[in-house]
XYZ file of C-alpha atoms in Angstrom:
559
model
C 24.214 -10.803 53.518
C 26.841 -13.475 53.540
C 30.067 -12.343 52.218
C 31.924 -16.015 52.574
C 30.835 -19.611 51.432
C 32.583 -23.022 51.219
C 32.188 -23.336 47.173
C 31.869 -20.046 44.773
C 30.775 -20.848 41.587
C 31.624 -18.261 38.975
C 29.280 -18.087 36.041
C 25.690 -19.646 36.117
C 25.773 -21.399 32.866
C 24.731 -25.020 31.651
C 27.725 -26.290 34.141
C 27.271 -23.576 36.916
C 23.826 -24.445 37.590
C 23.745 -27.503 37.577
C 27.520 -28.159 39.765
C 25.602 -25.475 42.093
C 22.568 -27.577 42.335
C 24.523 -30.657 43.096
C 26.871 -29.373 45.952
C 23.965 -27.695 47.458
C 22.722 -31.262 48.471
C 25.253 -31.775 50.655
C 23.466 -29.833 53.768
C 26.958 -29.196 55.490
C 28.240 -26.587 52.661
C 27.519 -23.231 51.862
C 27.234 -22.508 48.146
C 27.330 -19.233 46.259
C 25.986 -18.848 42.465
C 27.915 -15.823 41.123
C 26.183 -14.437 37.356
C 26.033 -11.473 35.727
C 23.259 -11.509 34.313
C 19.424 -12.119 35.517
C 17.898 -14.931 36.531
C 16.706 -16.696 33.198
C 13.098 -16.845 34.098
C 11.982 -14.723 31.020
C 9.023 -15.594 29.398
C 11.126 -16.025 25.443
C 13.616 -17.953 27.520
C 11.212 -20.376 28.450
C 9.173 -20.443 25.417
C 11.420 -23.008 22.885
C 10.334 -20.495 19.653
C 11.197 -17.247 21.629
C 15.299 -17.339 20.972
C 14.894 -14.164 18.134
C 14.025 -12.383 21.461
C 17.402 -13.248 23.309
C 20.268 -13.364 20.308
C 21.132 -10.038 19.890
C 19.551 -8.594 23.506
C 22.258 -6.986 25.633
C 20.328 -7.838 28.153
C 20.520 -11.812 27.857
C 23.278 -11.782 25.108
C 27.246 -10.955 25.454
C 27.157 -10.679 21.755
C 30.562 -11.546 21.076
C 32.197 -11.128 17.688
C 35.519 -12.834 16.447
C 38.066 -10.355 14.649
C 38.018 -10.249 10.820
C 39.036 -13.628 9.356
C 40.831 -13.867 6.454
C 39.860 -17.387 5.073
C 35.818 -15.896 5.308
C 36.944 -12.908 2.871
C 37.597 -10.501 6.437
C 33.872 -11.376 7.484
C 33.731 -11.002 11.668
C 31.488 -14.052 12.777
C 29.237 -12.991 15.635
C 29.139 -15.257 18.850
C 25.995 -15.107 20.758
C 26.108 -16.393 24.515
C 23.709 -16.404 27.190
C 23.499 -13.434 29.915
C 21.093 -15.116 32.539
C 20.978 -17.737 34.827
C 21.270 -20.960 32.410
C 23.844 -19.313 30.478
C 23.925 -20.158 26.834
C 21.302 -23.135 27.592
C 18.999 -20.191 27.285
C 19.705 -19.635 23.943
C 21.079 -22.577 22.133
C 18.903 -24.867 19.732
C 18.401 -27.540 22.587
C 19.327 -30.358 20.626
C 20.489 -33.317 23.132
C 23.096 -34.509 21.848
C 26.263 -36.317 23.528
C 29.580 -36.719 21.514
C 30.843 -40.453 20.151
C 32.652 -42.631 22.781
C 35.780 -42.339 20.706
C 35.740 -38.721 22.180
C 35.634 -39.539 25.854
C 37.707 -42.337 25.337
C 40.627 -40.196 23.492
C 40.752 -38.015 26.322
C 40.831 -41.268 28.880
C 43.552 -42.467 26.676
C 45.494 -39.117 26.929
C 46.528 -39.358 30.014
C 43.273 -38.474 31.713
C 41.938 -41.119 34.046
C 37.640 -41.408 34.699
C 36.849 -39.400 31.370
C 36.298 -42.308 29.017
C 32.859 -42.607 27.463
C 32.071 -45.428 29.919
C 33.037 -43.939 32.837
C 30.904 -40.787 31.791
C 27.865 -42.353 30.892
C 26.605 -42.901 34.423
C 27.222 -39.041 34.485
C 24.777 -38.207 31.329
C 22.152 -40.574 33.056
C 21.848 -39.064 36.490
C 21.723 -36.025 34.712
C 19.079 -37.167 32.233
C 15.118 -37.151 32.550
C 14.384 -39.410 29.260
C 10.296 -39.252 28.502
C 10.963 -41.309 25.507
C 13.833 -43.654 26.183
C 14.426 -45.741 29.173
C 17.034 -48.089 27.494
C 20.605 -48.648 29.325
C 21.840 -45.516 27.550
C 19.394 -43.320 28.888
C 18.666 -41.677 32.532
C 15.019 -41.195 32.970
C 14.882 -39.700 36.370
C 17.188 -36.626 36.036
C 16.093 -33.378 35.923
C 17.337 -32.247 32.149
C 14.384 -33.630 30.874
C 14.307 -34.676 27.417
C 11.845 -35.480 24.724
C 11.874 -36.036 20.737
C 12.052 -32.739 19.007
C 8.210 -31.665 18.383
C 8.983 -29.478 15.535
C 8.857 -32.722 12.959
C 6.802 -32.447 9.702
C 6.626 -32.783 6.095
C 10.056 -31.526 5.278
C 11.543 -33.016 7.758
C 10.424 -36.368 7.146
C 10.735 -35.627 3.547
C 14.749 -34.686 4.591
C 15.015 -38.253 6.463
C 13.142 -40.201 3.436
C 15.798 -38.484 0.640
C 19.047 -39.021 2.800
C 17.872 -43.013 3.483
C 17.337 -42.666 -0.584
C 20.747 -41.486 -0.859
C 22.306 -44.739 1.013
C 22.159 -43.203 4.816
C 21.179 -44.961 7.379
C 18.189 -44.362 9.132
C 18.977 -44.524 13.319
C 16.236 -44.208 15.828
C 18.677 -42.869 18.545
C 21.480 -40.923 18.740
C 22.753 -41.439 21.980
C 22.756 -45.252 21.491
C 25.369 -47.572 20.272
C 25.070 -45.685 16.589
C 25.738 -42.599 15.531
C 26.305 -42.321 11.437
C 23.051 -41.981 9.876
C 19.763 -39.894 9.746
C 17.065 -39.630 12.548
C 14.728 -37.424 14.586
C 16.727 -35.537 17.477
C 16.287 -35.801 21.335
C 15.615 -32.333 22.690
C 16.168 -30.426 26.317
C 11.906 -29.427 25.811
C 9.441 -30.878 28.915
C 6.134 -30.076 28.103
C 6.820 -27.486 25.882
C 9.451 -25.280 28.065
C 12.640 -25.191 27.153
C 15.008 -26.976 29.655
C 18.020 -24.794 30.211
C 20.453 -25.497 33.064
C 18.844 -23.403 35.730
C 15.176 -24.204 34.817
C 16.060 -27.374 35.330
C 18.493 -27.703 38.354
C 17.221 -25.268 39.820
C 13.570 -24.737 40.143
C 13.578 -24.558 43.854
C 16.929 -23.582 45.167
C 17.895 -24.860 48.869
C 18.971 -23.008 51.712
C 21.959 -23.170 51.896
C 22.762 -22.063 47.885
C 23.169 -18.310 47.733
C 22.290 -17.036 44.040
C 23.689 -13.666 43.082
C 22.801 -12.306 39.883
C 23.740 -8.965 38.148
C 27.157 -9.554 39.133
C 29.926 -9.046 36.167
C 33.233 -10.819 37.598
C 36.196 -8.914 37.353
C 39.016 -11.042 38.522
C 39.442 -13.826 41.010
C 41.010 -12.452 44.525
C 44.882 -14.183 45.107
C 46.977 -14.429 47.782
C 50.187 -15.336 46.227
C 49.257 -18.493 44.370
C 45.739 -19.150 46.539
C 42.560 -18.423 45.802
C 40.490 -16.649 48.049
C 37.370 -15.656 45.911
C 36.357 -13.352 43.319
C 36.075 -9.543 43.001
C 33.125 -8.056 40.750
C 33.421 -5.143 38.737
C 31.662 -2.913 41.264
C 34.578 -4.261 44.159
C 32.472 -6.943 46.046
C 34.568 -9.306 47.134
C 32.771 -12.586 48.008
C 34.953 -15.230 49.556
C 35.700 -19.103 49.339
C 36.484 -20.717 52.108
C 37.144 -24.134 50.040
C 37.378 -23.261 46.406
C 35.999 -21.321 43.654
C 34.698 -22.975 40.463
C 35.097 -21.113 37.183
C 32.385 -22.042 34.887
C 32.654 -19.023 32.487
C 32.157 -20.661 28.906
C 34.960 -21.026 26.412
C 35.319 -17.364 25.909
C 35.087 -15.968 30.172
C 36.817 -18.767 31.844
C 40.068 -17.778 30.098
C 39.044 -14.059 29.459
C 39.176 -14.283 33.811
C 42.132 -16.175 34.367
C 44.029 -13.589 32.721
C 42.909 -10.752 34.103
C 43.516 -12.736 37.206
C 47.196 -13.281 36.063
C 46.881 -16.647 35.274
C 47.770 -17.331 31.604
C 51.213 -16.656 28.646
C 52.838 -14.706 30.656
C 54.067 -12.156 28.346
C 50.255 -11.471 26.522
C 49.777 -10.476 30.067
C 52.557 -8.279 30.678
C 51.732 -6.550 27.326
C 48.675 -5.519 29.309
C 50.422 -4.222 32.140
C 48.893 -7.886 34.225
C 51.517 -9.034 36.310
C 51.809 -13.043 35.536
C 51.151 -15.109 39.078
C 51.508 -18.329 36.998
C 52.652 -19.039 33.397
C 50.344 -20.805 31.559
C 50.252 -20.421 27.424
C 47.488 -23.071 27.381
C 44.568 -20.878 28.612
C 42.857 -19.377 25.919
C 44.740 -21.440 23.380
C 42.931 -24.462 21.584
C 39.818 -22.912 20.998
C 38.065 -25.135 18.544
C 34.740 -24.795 17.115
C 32.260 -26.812 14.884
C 32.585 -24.378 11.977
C 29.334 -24.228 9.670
C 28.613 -23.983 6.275
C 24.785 -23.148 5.621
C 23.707 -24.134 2.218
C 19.826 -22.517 1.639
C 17.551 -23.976 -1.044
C 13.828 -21.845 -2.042
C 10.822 -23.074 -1.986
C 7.074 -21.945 -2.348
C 6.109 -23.874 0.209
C 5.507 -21.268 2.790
C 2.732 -23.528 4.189
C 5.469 -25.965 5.298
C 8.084 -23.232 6.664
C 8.352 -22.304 10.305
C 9.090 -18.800 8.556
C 5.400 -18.156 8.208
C 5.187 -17.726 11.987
C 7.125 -14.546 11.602
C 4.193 -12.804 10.473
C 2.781 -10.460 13.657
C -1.234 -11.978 13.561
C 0.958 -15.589 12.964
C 3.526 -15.054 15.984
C 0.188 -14.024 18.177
C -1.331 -16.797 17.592
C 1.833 -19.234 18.369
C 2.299 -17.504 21.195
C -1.206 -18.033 22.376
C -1.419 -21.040 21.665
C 2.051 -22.038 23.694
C 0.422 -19.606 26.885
C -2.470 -21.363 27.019
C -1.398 -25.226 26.676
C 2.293 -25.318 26.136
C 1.656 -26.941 22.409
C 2.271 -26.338 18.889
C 4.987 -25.152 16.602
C 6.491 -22.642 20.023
C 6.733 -25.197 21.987
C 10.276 -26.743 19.786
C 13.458 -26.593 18.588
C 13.339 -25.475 14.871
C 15.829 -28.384 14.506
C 14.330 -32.115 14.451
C 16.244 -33.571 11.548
C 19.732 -34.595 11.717
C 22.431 -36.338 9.764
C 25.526 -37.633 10.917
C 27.708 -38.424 8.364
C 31.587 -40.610 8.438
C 33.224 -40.460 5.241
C 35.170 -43.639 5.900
C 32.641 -45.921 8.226
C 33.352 -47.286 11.144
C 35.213 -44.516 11.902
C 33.200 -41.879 13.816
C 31.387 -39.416 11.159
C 32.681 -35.956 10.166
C 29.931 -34.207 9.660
C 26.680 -33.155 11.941
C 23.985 -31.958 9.337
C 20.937 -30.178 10.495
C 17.869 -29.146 8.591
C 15.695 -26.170 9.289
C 12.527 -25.459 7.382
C 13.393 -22.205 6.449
C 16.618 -19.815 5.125
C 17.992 -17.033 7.833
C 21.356 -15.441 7.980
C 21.726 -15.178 11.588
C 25.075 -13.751 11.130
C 24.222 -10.005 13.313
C 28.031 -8.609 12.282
C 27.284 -9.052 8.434
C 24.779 -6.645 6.102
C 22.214 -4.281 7.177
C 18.631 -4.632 8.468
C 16.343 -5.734 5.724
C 13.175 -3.576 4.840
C 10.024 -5.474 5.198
C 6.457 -5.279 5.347
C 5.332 -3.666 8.812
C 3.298 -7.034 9.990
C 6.403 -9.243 9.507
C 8.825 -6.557 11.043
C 6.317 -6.495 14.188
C 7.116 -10.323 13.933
C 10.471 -11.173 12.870
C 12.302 -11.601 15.977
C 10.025 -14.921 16.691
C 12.269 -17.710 16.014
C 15.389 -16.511 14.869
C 16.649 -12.846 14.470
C 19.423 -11.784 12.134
C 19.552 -8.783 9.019
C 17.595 -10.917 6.878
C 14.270 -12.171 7.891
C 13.309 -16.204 7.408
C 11.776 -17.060 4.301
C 10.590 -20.262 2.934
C 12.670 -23.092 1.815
C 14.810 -25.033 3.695
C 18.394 -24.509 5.039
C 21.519 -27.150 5.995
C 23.680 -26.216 7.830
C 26.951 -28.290 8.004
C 29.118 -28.600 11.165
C 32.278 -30.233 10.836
C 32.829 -32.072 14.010
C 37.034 -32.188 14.086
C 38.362 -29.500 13.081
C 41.971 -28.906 12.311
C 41.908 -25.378 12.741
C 42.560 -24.308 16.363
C 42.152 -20.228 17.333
C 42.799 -18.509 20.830
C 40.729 -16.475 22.908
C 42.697 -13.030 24.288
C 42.981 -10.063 26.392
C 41.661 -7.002 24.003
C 43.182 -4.806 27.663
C 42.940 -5.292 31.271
C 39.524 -3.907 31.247
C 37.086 -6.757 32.425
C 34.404 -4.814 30.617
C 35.834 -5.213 26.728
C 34.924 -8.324 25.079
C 38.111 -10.871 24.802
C 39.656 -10.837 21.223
C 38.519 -13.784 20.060
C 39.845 -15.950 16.857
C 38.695 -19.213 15.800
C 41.368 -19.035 12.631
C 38.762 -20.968 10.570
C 40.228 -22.623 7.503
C 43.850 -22.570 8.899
C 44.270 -26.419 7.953
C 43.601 -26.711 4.964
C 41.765 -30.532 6.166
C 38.616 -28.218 6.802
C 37.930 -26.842 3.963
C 38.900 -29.904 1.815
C 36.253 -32.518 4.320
C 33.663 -29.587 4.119
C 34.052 -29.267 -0.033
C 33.099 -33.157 0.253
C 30.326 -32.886 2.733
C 28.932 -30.041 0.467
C 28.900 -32.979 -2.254
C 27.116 -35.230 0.309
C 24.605 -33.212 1.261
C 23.708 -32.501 -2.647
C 23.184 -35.710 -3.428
C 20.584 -35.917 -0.627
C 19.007 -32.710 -1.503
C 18.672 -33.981 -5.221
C 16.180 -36.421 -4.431
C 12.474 -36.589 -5.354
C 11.220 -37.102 -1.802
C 12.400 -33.359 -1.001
C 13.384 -32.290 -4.167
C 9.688 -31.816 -4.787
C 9.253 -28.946 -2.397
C 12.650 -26.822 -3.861
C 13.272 -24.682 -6.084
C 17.345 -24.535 -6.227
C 20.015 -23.332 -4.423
C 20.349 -19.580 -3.643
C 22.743 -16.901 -3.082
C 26.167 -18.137 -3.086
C 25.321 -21.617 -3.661
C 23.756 -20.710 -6.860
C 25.817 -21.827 -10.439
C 28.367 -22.787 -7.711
C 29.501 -25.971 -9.778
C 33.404 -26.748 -9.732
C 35.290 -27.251 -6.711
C 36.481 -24.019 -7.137
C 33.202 -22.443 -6.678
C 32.094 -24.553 -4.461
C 35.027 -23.452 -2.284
C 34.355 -20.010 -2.447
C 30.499 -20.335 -1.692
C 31.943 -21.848 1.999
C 34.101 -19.033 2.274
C 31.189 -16.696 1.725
C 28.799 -18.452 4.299
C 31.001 -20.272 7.119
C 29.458 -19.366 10.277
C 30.045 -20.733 13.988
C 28.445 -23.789 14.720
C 28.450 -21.942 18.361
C 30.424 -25.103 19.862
C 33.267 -23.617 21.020
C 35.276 -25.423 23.255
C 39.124 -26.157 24.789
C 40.623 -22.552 25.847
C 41.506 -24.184 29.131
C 41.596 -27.680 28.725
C 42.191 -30.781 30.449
C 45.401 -32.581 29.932
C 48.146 -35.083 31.062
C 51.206 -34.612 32.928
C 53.282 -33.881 29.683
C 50.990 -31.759 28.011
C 52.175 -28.293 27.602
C 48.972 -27.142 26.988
C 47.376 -28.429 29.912
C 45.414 -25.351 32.216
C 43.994 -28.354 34.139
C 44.871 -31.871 35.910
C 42.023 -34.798 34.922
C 40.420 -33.715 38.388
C 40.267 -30.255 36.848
C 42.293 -28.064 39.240
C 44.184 -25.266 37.655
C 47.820 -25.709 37.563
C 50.762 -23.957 39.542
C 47.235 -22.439 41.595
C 45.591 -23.423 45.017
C 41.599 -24.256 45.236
C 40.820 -23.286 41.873
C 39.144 -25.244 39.337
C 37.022 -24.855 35.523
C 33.927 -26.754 34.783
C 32.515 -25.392 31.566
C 33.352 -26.144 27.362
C 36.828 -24.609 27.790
C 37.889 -27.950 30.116
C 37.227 -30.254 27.506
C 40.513 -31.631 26.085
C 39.259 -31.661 22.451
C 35.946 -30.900 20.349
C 33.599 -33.937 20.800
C 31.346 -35.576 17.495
C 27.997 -33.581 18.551
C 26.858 -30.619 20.546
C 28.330 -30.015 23.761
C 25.509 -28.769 26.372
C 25.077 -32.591 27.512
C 28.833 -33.106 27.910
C 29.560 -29.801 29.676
C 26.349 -30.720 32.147
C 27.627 -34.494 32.870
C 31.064 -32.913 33.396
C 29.403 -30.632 36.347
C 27.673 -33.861 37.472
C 31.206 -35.800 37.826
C 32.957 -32.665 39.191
C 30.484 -32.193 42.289
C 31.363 -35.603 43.178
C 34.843 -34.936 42.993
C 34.949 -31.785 44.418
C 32.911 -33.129 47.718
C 35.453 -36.368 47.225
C 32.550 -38.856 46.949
C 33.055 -41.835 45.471
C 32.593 -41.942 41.197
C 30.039 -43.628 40.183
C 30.965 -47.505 38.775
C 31.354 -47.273 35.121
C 28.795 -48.991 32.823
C 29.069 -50.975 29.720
C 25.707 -51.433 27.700
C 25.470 -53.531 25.381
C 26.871 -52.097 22.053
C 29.476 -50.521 23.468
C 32.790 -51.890 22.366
């Protein structure tokens, strides 16, 4: 087997596939896929209703865990990633989703030439397969194909009707010229298969792309400040003869470039790493969509995707989705979503989503619940966590900006242990104050008749939770990740000392090295990040091949 390729590529997630996929057309290189985990084929990974089968699974899960934080009363917030080709595109809740242009275009203005919104929209439509748009703000021809969430019934039109009651505008796309208000979300599902980054980009792998899988990348291989390629945990060495691509996620891009002596130089020496280049911006930044999940009962077990759970109920979805790809397995278990600004036209604060059911997916917190033996044969359908779902309906509440910036770092020089990772919710105190109001938002929608009728009150901590005092303390008892995590090795101009990365995203002070992934992104964006970090892999090919960009587009709405 080939030991040496033009392009290494380490990490097969949402931007490793598809920056694999794209290099691979041009016939001249040699490409090599580097993951360690399998190859993301698995029948739950393809099956939209099958993630309780992957969170949690060593065998397609890091299962990360953040260290005790002190504004969540010392609660550690478990991380779930993908282990498989597709990375955490095989597990997230495939909502399609780009951020605002305000996002793009504060990193264009930044310093950071070719990243505003316009001049990464052609990007999101070559990526895009659109079955149900084909407006200017759409790609229909990609291959992440999209399609309306199918997962959209009673209480989630019920959801839409009470927030348009409540004075919130009801949008018919997301990823048009709007984005404050209520609507139906765009999913990564074609025909009811969930459309992660390698099922998608790579279905039928060319020639000259080289896949290996099962390999857990130790460091990358220097020779003074070059790169040469990447060493594995077992000692393979494969080799680059161009460059090597990190495309690790927010947590193993910088978790790599430390262990490869790239990073604050004295966190490194405290490990006995010997710095090769001083950089205190990688793992620094990290920034996350932190979540507050108010639940709400109900009776209505009829209308709950929590009835599924049951074993004879999760046989017959799964049969069902086997035999013709339909029904309640074959979606997201997240159609309805609110965007919400609380000083329009600024870009909103707040993402909203509602599930038809209450789970506490949190895997660090509690102990295993005792249930009946048919729903414990089928609790891991859906969603898996200590509790199992249960009818009602839950909101979870992302804030979009947050204030509060953590780190990601070296728990020893051991590329086996987990990173020490700390998203330092709550440390501006901004957070907590914009997510006190949204809390106040969202009750005013959840008061109203048209889903009112199907509740029966808050629970747990939200219950009797009145002043703002309460109310503050009910957040600190359920924030959770909104599992956007993002900017441990970020983009940045010439006078930012946090920069890891030029706007072409090369690695500073280091020779044919670059990051594609969530970490690169110079700040959080106003949505969830999968279509962002896949655009950004579909602007990097072309760069790293030094094609031409593609011409930037203005549709009409866009200021």
């Amino acid at each position: 087997m080939r030991s040496e390729y033009d392009y290494v590529i380490a990490g097969g997630g949402s931007a490793g596939c598809a920056l694999a996929a794209r290099l691979a057309e041009d016939p001249s290189v040699q490409v090599c896929l580097v993951e360690a985990g399998g190859n993301g084929r698995n029948l739950f990974i393809r099956m939209p209703a099958g993630n309780g089968f992957i969170f949690g699974n060593p065998k397609l899960d890091w299962g990360f865990e953040s260290v005790p934080q002190a504004a969540l009363n010392g609660r550690r917030i478990y991380f779930p990633r993908g282990k498989a080709l597709g990375g955490s595109s095989i597990m997230n809740g495939m909502i399609y989703m780009r951020g605002v242009p305000q996002d793009y275009d504060g990193w264009r203005d930044s310093g950071l030439c070719g990243w505003g919104f316009a001049d990464l929209l052609p990007y999101f439509r070559r990526s895009q397969g659109a079955v149900n748009r084909g407006n200017p703000w759409h790609g229909v021809n990609g291959p992440l194909k999209t399609e309306l969430s199918a997962n959209f019934g009673i209480l989630e039109a019920a959801y839409i009707a009470a927030a348009i009651a409540s004075g919130h505008k009801p949008l018919d796309d997301f990823n048009g010229p709007e984005r404050t208000g209520v609507a139906r979300s765009d999913s990564t599902v074609y025909k009811g298969v969930r459309q992660s980054s390698a099922i998608a980009y790579l279905p039928k792998p060319p020639a000259n792309l080289t896949i290996l899988t099962g390999r857990h990348i130790a460091r990358l291989s220097l020779e003074g400040h070059r790169v040469l390629g990447v060493v594995t945990v077992s000692g393979e060495q494969i080799r680059a003869r161009r460059e090597v691509v990190l495309c690790q996620g927010a947590f193993g891009t910088p978790q790599t470039l430390m262990l490869s002596g790239i990073g604050p130089a004295d966190h490194l020496a405290s490990h006995g790493i010997k710095p090769v280049v001083d950089l205190p911006g990688v793992g620094a930044n990290l920034a996350d969509h932190v979540d507050v999940s108010m639940q709400y009962g109900s009776d209505r077990m009829d209308l709950s995707l929590a009835r599924h759970q049951r074993l004879d109920r999760a046989v017959s979805l799964m049969t069902r989705w086997l035999l013709n790809g339909k029904g309640p397995g074959s979606g997201a278990f997240f159609s309805a979503v609110l965007f919400h600004a609380f000083e329009p036209p600024a870009p909103p604060e707040l993402e909203v989503f509602m599930t038809p059911m209450t789970v506490d997916e949190n895997l660090t917190s509690g102990v295993d619940e005792k249930t009946p033996i048919l729903q414990r044969l089928g609790r891991k359908l859906l969603v898996r966590g200590r509790k199992v779902a249960r009818a009602g309906v839950q909101i979870d509440i992302n804030l979009e900006r947050p204030k509060s910036l953590g780190s990601v770092r070296l728990a020893s020089a051991n590329p086996h242990d987990h990173p020490l990772i700390d998203p330092n919710y709550f440390s501006a105190p901004q957070d907590l104050d914009e997510l006190l109001r949204g809390v106040k938002v969202m009750r005013e929608v959840m008061a109203q008749p048209q889903i009112g009728q199907y509740l029966n009150g808050e629970l747990g901590a939200w219950k009797n939770a009145d002043s703002d005092a309460e109310i503050i303390e009910a957040i600190r008892a359920t924030a959770y990740t909104g599992h956007h995590h993002s900017s441990t090795a970020r983009m940045g101009g010439e006078n930012d000392p946090w920069a890891v990365l030029d706007q072409q995203l090369r690695v500073t002070g280091v020779e044919n090295l670059r990051v594609c992934d969530a970490s690169a992104m110079p700040t959080q964006i106003t949505g969830n990040p999968n279509a962002t970090v896949i655009a950004m892999a579909e602007k990097a090919a072309d760069m790293i091949l030094q094609r031409q960009p593609l011409p930037a587009e203005y549709p009409q709405g866009l200021a």
